[in-house]
Amino acid sequence: MALRAVAEVQAELLADAALCESEVCALGSAHGRILREDIVALCDVPPADNSAMDGYALRLVDVVEGGALPVSQRIPAGCPAEPLRPGTAARIFTGAEIPAGADCVVAQEDCELRDGGIAPKVGLRLRQHIRPRGQDIAAGSVVVHSGRRLSAADIGLMASVGVSQCWVARRLKVALLSTGDELREPGQVLAAGQIYNSNRPMLGALIQGLGGELVDLGIVADTAQATADALRRAAELVDIVVSSGGVSVGEEDHVKDQLEKLGSLVLWKLAIKPGKPLAYGRIGEVPFFGLPGNPVSSFVTFCLMLRPYLLAMQGAAKPLPASFRGCADFDWPRPGSRQEYLRARVSADGRVSVHPQQSSGALSSVAWGNALAVVPPGHTVKAGDAVDYILLSELGA
Ligand code: AMP
Ligand code: MG
C-alpha cells in the first residue's frame, strides 16, 4: 500500500466514523461533552432592565440643578420594585430590577446625601448604568449549537437561559492495549532490555480527556496468539479498540496480521512523521486503531487521526484540530516525503521554535512544547517563513 496523505486519510476516517447514541446529561456533568441538540434560550438575559451599579434610580426630568430627591424605596437584588414615584429616587443595588418609570441610575459615589435626599454631583445620560432586558440574549435564540464541545462558558450560558440538562453524545467505551514484551509498568523494576510503558497512561489520559470511558486491557505479549486473543476480547467489550506498538512489519509485529485475520484492515501507513505505521480497520463492527509504538508517534497519530475520529463518533461539528499560522524561528532545510509534525514552542508574539531532538522516541520534546509545527511533504522552512501549527492545549494534551 502506498503512503496516504494526512488530509485525505483524515477525510476518509471522518466519513467512516459511525455516530454514537446520545443521552441526557445534567449541566453539572456536561463539561467537555459533545452537545447533540441546539440549545434555545427559554428567557431573555437579563430577564428585565436592571442596575449595573449600587446607586440610585431616578427620572432624568426630576433632576434640577442644586436640588435633592427624596428616597422613596429601597430595591436590593432579587426584590420586586414598586413603580418609581415621580420626583423621588429609589435606592438600588447591582442586579436589582429598575423600577418602572426610572430612566437613569446614578452611582452612589456620584451622589451627595443632602436635605434627607440625594443630589447627583455629575452630569447624567439617559439610561446610564441600566443593563437592558435581553442585552445578552433574546428569548428563542439558539445560544449553543449542536456539535459543540461544551466549554465552561457554554455551560454558564446554558444555565443563564434556564436550561438544566441537555442531550450529549454518550460516553464511548474505548479499549486500550499496549503491545510489547519489553514493557513494564512504572513502579516495577526494569530488567535488561526492558522499558517503562509510557503510552498506556498517556493514551489513557488523552482518551479520558475526550470523555471516553477507558477499558485498560494492559500489556499484550508479542505473539500472534496473544494479539489475536486480546483484539477479540477487546472488541467484545467496547465501542472502539486502540492499541499501541506492534503495527510495523517486523517478525515481532502482529497487530496488522491479526487484524486482517480477525476483521479487516482499511488503512495502513500514512505519509506522516512521526507515525508512518498506523492501522485502521474493523473487528466485526467495532473500529480498531493500531497506533505506532514510539511514544511521540503514538501521541501525534492519536491527535491527528484518532482524536478527530472519536470526536466525529460523538457528533462534533469540528473534529479536526484548528491550525494557526506563526513565524518560523528555525530552519528545516531537508524536504521530507511525509508531512512532519515538529514538536514546537510558540511564543506570545507568534514565533515558532522547534525542539532540537525530534526523534519519535523522545517524549520530552512534546512535554517541552506547546504546539506541533506542520511541515508539508516536499517543503523546507527558513527562519522568517510563515509556518502552520496546532496548539497542544486545543488537543487536550
Ligand atoms: P513497535 O511499534 O512495537 O515496533 O515499537 C516501536 C518503539 O516504540 C520500540 O522502541 C518500542 O520499545 C517502543 N514502544 C512500544 N510501545 C511502547 C510503550 N507502550 N511505551 C513506550 N515505548 C513503547
Ligand atoms: Mg513492539
Coordinates of C-alpha atoms and ligand atoms in Angstrom, one line a residue:
M1 CA 0.0 0.0 0.0
A2 CA 1.4 3.5 -0.9
L3 CA 1.7 6.1 1.8
R4 CA -1.5 8.1 2.1
A5 CA -1.7 11.9 2.6
V6 CA -2.8 13.1 6.0
A7 CA -5.7 15.3 4.9
E8 CA -7.1 12.6 2.6
V9 CA -6.9 10.0 5.4
Q10 CA -8.5 12.3 7.9
A11 CA -11.4 12.9 5.5
E12 CA -11.8 9.2 4.9
L13 CA -11.7 8.4 8.6
L14 CA -14.3 11.1 9.4
A15 CA -16.6 9.7 6.8
D16 CA -16.2 6.2 8.2
A17 CA -16.9 7.1 11.9
A18 CA -20.3 5.9 13.0
L19 CA -22.3 8.3 15.1
C20 CA -23.0 7.1 18.6
E21 CA -26.2 7.5 20.5
S22 CA -27.0 10.5 22.7
E23 CA -28.1 10.7 26.3
V24 CA -29.5 13.3 28.6
C25 CA -26.9 14.9 30.9
A26 CA -27.3 17.3 33.8
L27 CA -25.5 20.6 33.2
G28 CA -23.1 19.9 36.1
S29 CA -21.7 16.9 34.2
A30 CA -21.7 18.3 30.7
H31 CA -18.2 19.9 30.6
G32 CA -16.2 18.6 27.6
R33 CA -19.2 16.5 26.3
I34 CA -20.4 16.9 22.7
L35 CA -23.8 18.6 22.5
R36 CA -26.3 16.9 20.4
E37 CA -29.1 19.5 20.2
D38 CA -29.4 23.2 19.6
I39 CA -30.0 25.0 22.9
V40 CA -32.7 27.6 22.6
A41 CA -33.0 30.4 25.2
L42 CA -36.1 30.0 27.4
C43 CA -35.9 33.6 28.5
D44 CA -34.3 37.0 27.8
V45 CA -31.0 37.6 29.6
P46 CA -31.1 39.6 31.6
P47 CA -34.9 39.0 32.0
A48 CA -35.6 42.6 33.0
D49 CA -33.8 46.0 32.9
N50 CA -31.5 46.0 35.9
S51 CA -28.9 48.2 37.6
A52 CA -25.2 47.9 36.7
M53 CA -24.3 49.8 39.8
D54 CA -25.0 50.3 43.5
G55 CA -26.7 53.8 43.5
Y56 CA -30.0 55.5 42.9
A57 CA -32.6 55.0 40.1
L58 CA -34.4 58.2 39.1
R59 CA -36.1 60.0 36.3
L60 CA -33.9 62.5 34.4
V61 CA -36.7 65.1 34.2
D62 CA -36.8 65.2 38.0
V63 CA -33.2 66.3 38.3
V64 CA -32.8 70.0 38.8
E65 CA -29.6 71.9 39.4
G66 CA -28.8 72.0 43.1
G67 CA -32.0 70.1 44.1
A68 CA -32.1 66.9 46.1
L69 CA -34.6 64.0 45.5
P70 CA -36.1 62.1 48.5
V71 CA -35.5 58.4 48.5
S72 CA -38.9 56.6 48.2
Q73 CA -38.0 52.9 48.2
R74 CA -35.1 50.5 48.6
I75 CA -34.6 47.8 45.9
P76 CA -32.0 45.1 46.7
A77 CA -31.2 42.5 44.0
G78 CA -33.9 39.8 43.9
C79 CA -36.7 42.0 45.3
P80 CA -39.6 43.2 43.2
A81 CA -39.6 47.0 42.6
E82 CA -42.6 49.4 43.0
P83 CA -43.1 51.9 40.2
L84 CA -40.9 54.9 40.9
R85 CA -42.9 57.8 42.5
P86 CA -42.3 60.9 40.3
G87 CA -40.0 63.4 41.9
T88 CA -38.2 60.8 44.0
A89 CA -35.2 58.4 43.7
A90 CA -35.0 54.7 44.6
R91 CA -32.0 53.3 46.4
I92 CA -30.9 50.4 44.1
F93 CA -28.2 47.8 44.1
T94 CA -26.3 46.0 41.4
G95 CA -28.5 43.4 39.6
A96 CA -31.8 44.8 41.1
E97 CA -34.7 45.5 38.7
I98 CA -35.1 49.1 37.6
P99 CA -38.4 50.4 38.9
A100 CA -41.0 51.3 36.2
G101 CA -40.6 54.9 35.3
A102 CA -36.9 55.3 36.2
D103 CA -34.7 56.0 33.2
C104 CA -31.3 56.5 34.8
V105 CA -29.1 55.1 37.6
V106 CA -26.6 57.4 39.4
A107 CA -23.7 55.5 41.0
Q108 CA -23.6 56.1 44.8
E109 CA -20.2 57.6 44.6
D110 CA -21.6 60.2 42.2
C111 CA -24.3 61.4 44.6
E112 CA -24.3 63.7 47.6
L113 CA -26.6 63.0 50.5
R114 CA -28.3 66.3 51.2
D115 CA -31.6 67.5 52.8
G116 CA -32.7 64.0 53.5
G117 CA -32.3 63.0 49.9
I118 CA -29.7 62.6 47.2
A119 CA -28.3 65.0 44.7
P120 CA -26.3 63.9 41.7
K121 CA -22.8 65.5 41.5
V122 CA -22.2 64.8 37.9
G123 CA -23.9 65.1 34.5
L124 CA -26.3 62.3 33.7
R125 CA -27.2 60.4 30.5
L126 CA -30.5 58.8 29.7
R127 CA -30.4 55.1 30.6
Q128 CA -26.9 55.2 32.1
H129 CA -25.9 52.2 34.2
I130 CA -29.1 50.4 33.1
R131 CA -28.5 46.9 31.7
P132 CA -31.4 46.5 29.3
R133 CA -33.6 43.4 29.2
G134 CA -32.3 40.9 26.6
Q135 CA -29.0 42.8 26.3
D136 CA -27.0 39.5 26.3
I137 CA -29.6 37.0 24.8
A138 CA -33.0 37.2 23.3
A139 CA -35.6 34.5 24.3
G140 CA -36.0 32.0 21.4
S141 CA -32.4 32.4 20.0
V142 CA -30.0 29.5 19.7
V143 CA -27.3 30.0 22.3
V144 CA -25.2 26.8 21.7
H145 CA -25.3 24.8 18.6
S146 CA -25.4 21.0 18.2
G147 CA -22.0 19.5 17.7
R148 CA -20.2 21.9 20.0
R149 CA -17.7 20.5 22.6
L150 CA -19.1 22.2 25.7
S151 CA -16.8 24.6 27.5
A152 CA -17.3 26.0 30.9
A153 CA -18.6 29.2 29.4
D154 CA -21.1 27.3 27.2
I155 CA -22.4 25.7 30.4
G156 CA -22.7 29.0 32.1
L157 CA -24.5 30.4 29.1
M158 CA -27.0 27.5 29.0
A159 CA -27.7 27.9 32.8
S160 CA -28.3 31.7 32.2
V161 CA -31.2 30.9 29.8
G162 CA -32.7 28.4 32.3
V163 CA -31.5 25.1 30.8
S164 CA -30.7 22.5 33.4
Q165 CA -29.9 19.5 31.2
C166 CA -29.1 18.7 27.6
W167 CA -28.6 15.9 25.1
V168 CA -25.0 15.0 24.6
A169 CA -23.1 12.1 23.0
R170 CA -23.0 9.1 25.3
R171 CA -19.6 8.2 26.7
L172 CA -17.7 6.0 24.3
K173 CA -16.1 2.8 25.7
V174 CA -12.5 2.7 24.5
A175 CA -10.3 -0.4 25.0
L176 CA -6.5 0.3 25.2
L177 CA -3.9 -2.4 24.6
S178 CA -0.1 -1.9 24.9
T179 CA 1.8 -4.4 22.8
G180 CA 5.4 -5.1 23.6
D181 CA 7.4 -7.8 25.5
E182 CA 9.9 -5.1 26.6
L183 CA 7.2 -3.1 28.5
R184 CA 7.0 -2.8 32.3
E185 CA 4.7 -0.6 34.3
P186 CA 6.1 2.4 36.1
G187 CA 6.8 1.3 39.7
Q188 CA 8.2 -2.0 38.6
V189 CA 11.9 -2.7 38.4
L190 CA 13.4 -2.8 34.9
A191 CA 15.5 -5.8 33.9
A192 CA 17.9 -5.7 31.0
G193 CA 16.2 -4.8 27.7
Q194 CA 13.0 -3.5 29.4
I195 CA 11.5 0.0 29.3
Y196 CA 8.6 1.6 31.0
N197 CA 5.2 1.6 29.4
S198 CA 4.6 5.3 28.7
N199 CA 2.0 5.0 26.0
R200 CA -0.5 3.4 28.3
P201 CA -1.0 6.3 30.8
M202 CA -0.5 8.9 28.1
L203 CA -3.1 7.5 25.7
G204 CA -5.4 6.7 28.6
A205 CA -5.2 10.4 29.6
L206 CA -6.0 11.5 26.1
I207 CA -8.9 9.1 25.7
Q208 CA -10.4 10.2 29.1
G209 CA -9.8 13.8 28.2
L210 CA -12.2 13.3 25.3
G211 CA -15.0 11.9 27.5
G212 CA -14.1 8.3 26.7
E213 CA -14.6 5.6 29.3
L214 CA -11.3 3.8 29.3
V215 CA -11.2 0.0 29.4
D216 CA -7.5 -0.6 30.0
L217 CA -6.5 -4.1 29.0
G218 CA -2.8 -3.8 29.9
I219 CA 0.2 -5.2 28.2
V220 CA -0.1 -7.8 25.4
A221 CA 2.8 -10.1 24.6
D222 CA 4.4 -10.1 21.1
T223 CA 2.8 -13.3 19.9
A224 CA 0.2 -13.9 17.2
Q225 CA -1.9 -15.8 19.7
A226 CA -1.8 -13.2 22.5
T227 CA -2.5 -10.4 20.0
A228 CA -5.5 -12.3 18.4
D229 CA -6.9 -13.1 21.9
A230 CA -6.6 -9.5 23.1
L231 CA -8.1 -8.0 20.0
R232 CA -11.0 -10.4 20.0
R233 CA -11.7 -9.9 23.7
A234 CA -11.4 -6.1 23.5
A235 CA -13.9 -5.9 20.6
E236 CA -16.5 -7.7 22.7
L237 CA -16.3 -5.1 25.4
V238 CA -16.2 -1.7 23.8
D239 CA -17.2 0.8 21.1
I240 CA -13.6 1.2 19.7
V241 CA -10.3 -0.7 20.2
V242 CA -7.0 1.1 20.4
S243 CA -3.5 -0.5 20.6
S244 CA 0.0 0.8 20.6
G245 CA 3.0 -0.8 19.1
G246 CA 3.4 -4.0 17.0
V247 CA 2.0 -2.4 13.9
S248 CA 5.0 -2.5 11.6
V249 CA 6.2 -5.4 9.6
G250 CA 8.9 -6.9 11.9
E251 CA 8.6 -10.5 13.0
E252 CA 7.6 -9.3 16.4
D253 CA 4.8 -7.1 15.0
H254 CA 1.5 -9.0 15.0
V255 CA -1.2 -6.4 15.1
K256 CA -1.7 -5.8 11.4
D257 CA -1.7 -9.6 10.5
Q258 CA -4.1 -10.5 13.3
L259 CA -6.4 -7.6 12.4
E260 CA -6.6 -8.9 8.8
K261 CA -7.3 -12.4 10.1
L262 CA -10.0 -11.3 12.6
G263 CA -11.6 -8.5 10.7
S264 CA -10.5 -6.0 8.0
L265 CA -7.6 -3.6 7.5
V266 CA -9.0 -0.4 5.9
L267 CA -5.9 1.9 6.1
W268 CA -2.3 1.3 6.8
K269 CA 0.7 3.6 6.6
L270 CA 0.4 7.3 6.4
A271 CA 2.6 10.0 4.9
I272 CA 3.1 11.4 8.4
K273 CA 6.2 11.9 10.5
P274 CA 6.4 10.8 13.2
G275 CA 4.0 7.9 12.9
K276 CA 4.1 6.2 9.5
P277 CA 2.7 2.8 10.6
L278 CA -0.9 3.4 11.6
A279 CA -3.5 0.7 11.1
Y280 CA -7.2 1.4 10.9
G281 CA -9.8 -1.3 10.4
R282 CA -12.7 -3.2 12.0
I283 CA -13.1 -6.2 14.1
G284 CA -16.6 -7.2 13.3
E285 CA -18.5 -3.9 13.6
V286 CA -16.0 -2.4 16.1
P287 CA -13.5 0.1 14.7
F288 CA -9.8 -0.5 15.5
F289 CA -6.8 1.8 15.6
G290 CA -3.3 0.4 15.8
L291 CA -1.1 3.3 16.8
P292 CA 2.6 3.1 16.4
G293 CA 4.7 2.1 19.4
N294 CA 7.1 5.0 19.6
P295 CA 5.6 7.4 22.1
V296 CA 5.8 10.6 20.1
S297 CA 4.4 8.7 17.0
S298 CA 1.6 7.4 19.2
F299 CA 0.9 10.9 20.5
V300 CA 0.9 12.5 17.1
T301 CA -1.2 9.9 15.4
F302 CA -3.7 10.0 18.3
C303 CA -4.0 13.8 18.0
L304 CA -4.2 13.9 14.2
M305 CA -6.3 10.7 13.4
L306 CA -7.9 9.0 16.4
R307 CA -8.9 12.2 18.3
P308 CA -10.9 13.5 15.3
Y309 CA -12.4 10.1 14.8
L310 CA -13.6 9.9 18.4
L311 CA -15.0 13.4 18.1
A312 CA -16.8 12.5 14.9
M313 CA -18.3 9.4 16.5
Q314 CA -19.7 11.8 19.1
G315 CA -21.1 14.2 16.5
A316 CA -18.6 17.0 16.9
A317 CA -19.1 19.8 14.4
K318 CA -15.4 20.5 14.2
P319 CA -13.5 17.3 14.8
L320 CA -10.2 18.3 13.2
P321 CA -7.7 20.3 15.2
A322 CA -7.6 24.0 14.3
S323 CA -4.4 25.2 12.7
F324 CA -2.8 28.6 13.3
R325 CA -0.1 30.5 11.5
G326 CA 3.1 31.8 13.0
C327 CA 6.6 32.9 12.0
A328 CA 9.4 30.3 12.0
D329 CA 12.3 30.8 14.3
F330 CA 14.0 27.8 12.9
D331 CA 15.4 26.3 9.7
W332 CA 14.2 23.0 8.3
P333 CA 16.4 22.6 5.3
R334 CA 15.7 19.0 4.2
P335 CA 12.3 18.4 2.5
G336 CA 10.7 15.1 3.6
S337 CA 8.4 12.7 1.8
R338 CA 5.9 12.8 4.7
Q339 CA 4.0 15.6 6.4
E340 CA 6.1 16.4 9.5
Y341 CA 4.7 17.4 12.9
L342 CA 7.6 19.1 14.7
R343 CA 7.5 19.5 18.5
A344 CA 7.4 23.2 18.8
R345 CA 7.1 26.1 21.1
V346 CA 5.0 29.2 20.1
S347 CA 5.8 32.4 21.9
A348 CA 3.2 35.0 22.7
D349 CA 4.2 37.0 19.6
G350 CA 3.7 34.0 17.3
R351 CA 7.3 33.0 16.8
V352 CA 7.7 29.2 16.4
S353 CA 10.8 27.4 17.6
V354 CA 11.3 23.7 17.5
H355 CA 12.9 21.2 19.9
P356 CA 16.4 20.2 18.9
Q357 CA 15.6 16.5 19.5
Q358 CA 12.8 15.4 17.0
S359 CA 13.2 11.6 17.5
S360 CA 10.0 9.8 17.6
G361 CA 11.0 8.2 20.9
A362 CA 11.8 11.5 22.7
L363 CA 8.6 12.4 24.6
S364 CA 10.5 15.2 26.4
S365 CA 10.1 17.2 23.2
V366 CA 6.3 17.0 23.4
A367 CA 6.3 17.9 27.1
W368 CA 8.7 20.8 26.3
G369 CA 6.5 22.2 23.6
N370 CA 3.0 23.8 23.4
A371 CA 2.5 23.0 19.7
L372 CA 3.1 20.8 16.7
A373 CA 4.5 22.8 13.8
V374 CA 3.4 21.4 10.4
V375 CA 5.8 21.0 7.5
P376 CA 4.1 19.6 4.4
P377 CA 5.8 16.9 2.3
G378 CA 8.4 18.4 -0.1
H379 CA 8.7 21.6 1.9
T380 CA 11.6 23.3 3.6
V381 CA 11.4 26.1 6.1
K382 CA 13.7 29.1 6.6
A383 CA 13.7 31.4 9.6
G384 CA 11.2 34.1 9.0
D385 CA 8.9 31.9 6.8
A386 CA 5.2 31.5 7.7
V387 CA 4.6 28.2 9.4
D388 CA 1.3 26.5 10.4
Y389 CA 1.0 25.0 13.9
I390 CA -1.6 23.1 16.0
L391 CA -1.8 24.1 19.7
L392 CA -1.5 21.2 22.2
S393 CA -3.9 22.9 24.5
E394 CA -6.5 22.7 21.8
L395 CA -5.9 18.9 21.8
G396 CA -6.4 18.5 25.5
A397 CA -2.8 17.2 25.6
Ligands
AMP1 P1 6.9 -1.1 17.9 O1 6.0 -0.3 17.1 O2 6.2 -2.1 18.7 O3 8.0 -1.7 17.0 O4 7.6 -0.1 18.9 C1 8.4 0.9 18.4 C2 9.2 1.5 19.5 O5 8.4 2.0 20.5 C3 10.1 0.5 20.2 O6 11.3 1.1 20.6 C4 9.3 0.2 21.5 O7 10.1 -0.3 22.6 C5 8.6 1.5 21.8 N1 7.3 1.3 22.5 C6 6.4 0.5 22.1 N2 5.3 0.5 22.9 C7 5.7 1.4 23.9 C8 5.0 1.8 25.1 N3 3.8 1.4 25.4 N4 5.7 2.7 25.8 C9 6.9 3.2 25.5 N5 7.6 2.8 24.4 C10 7.0 1.9 23.6
MG2 MG 6.8 -3.8 19.6

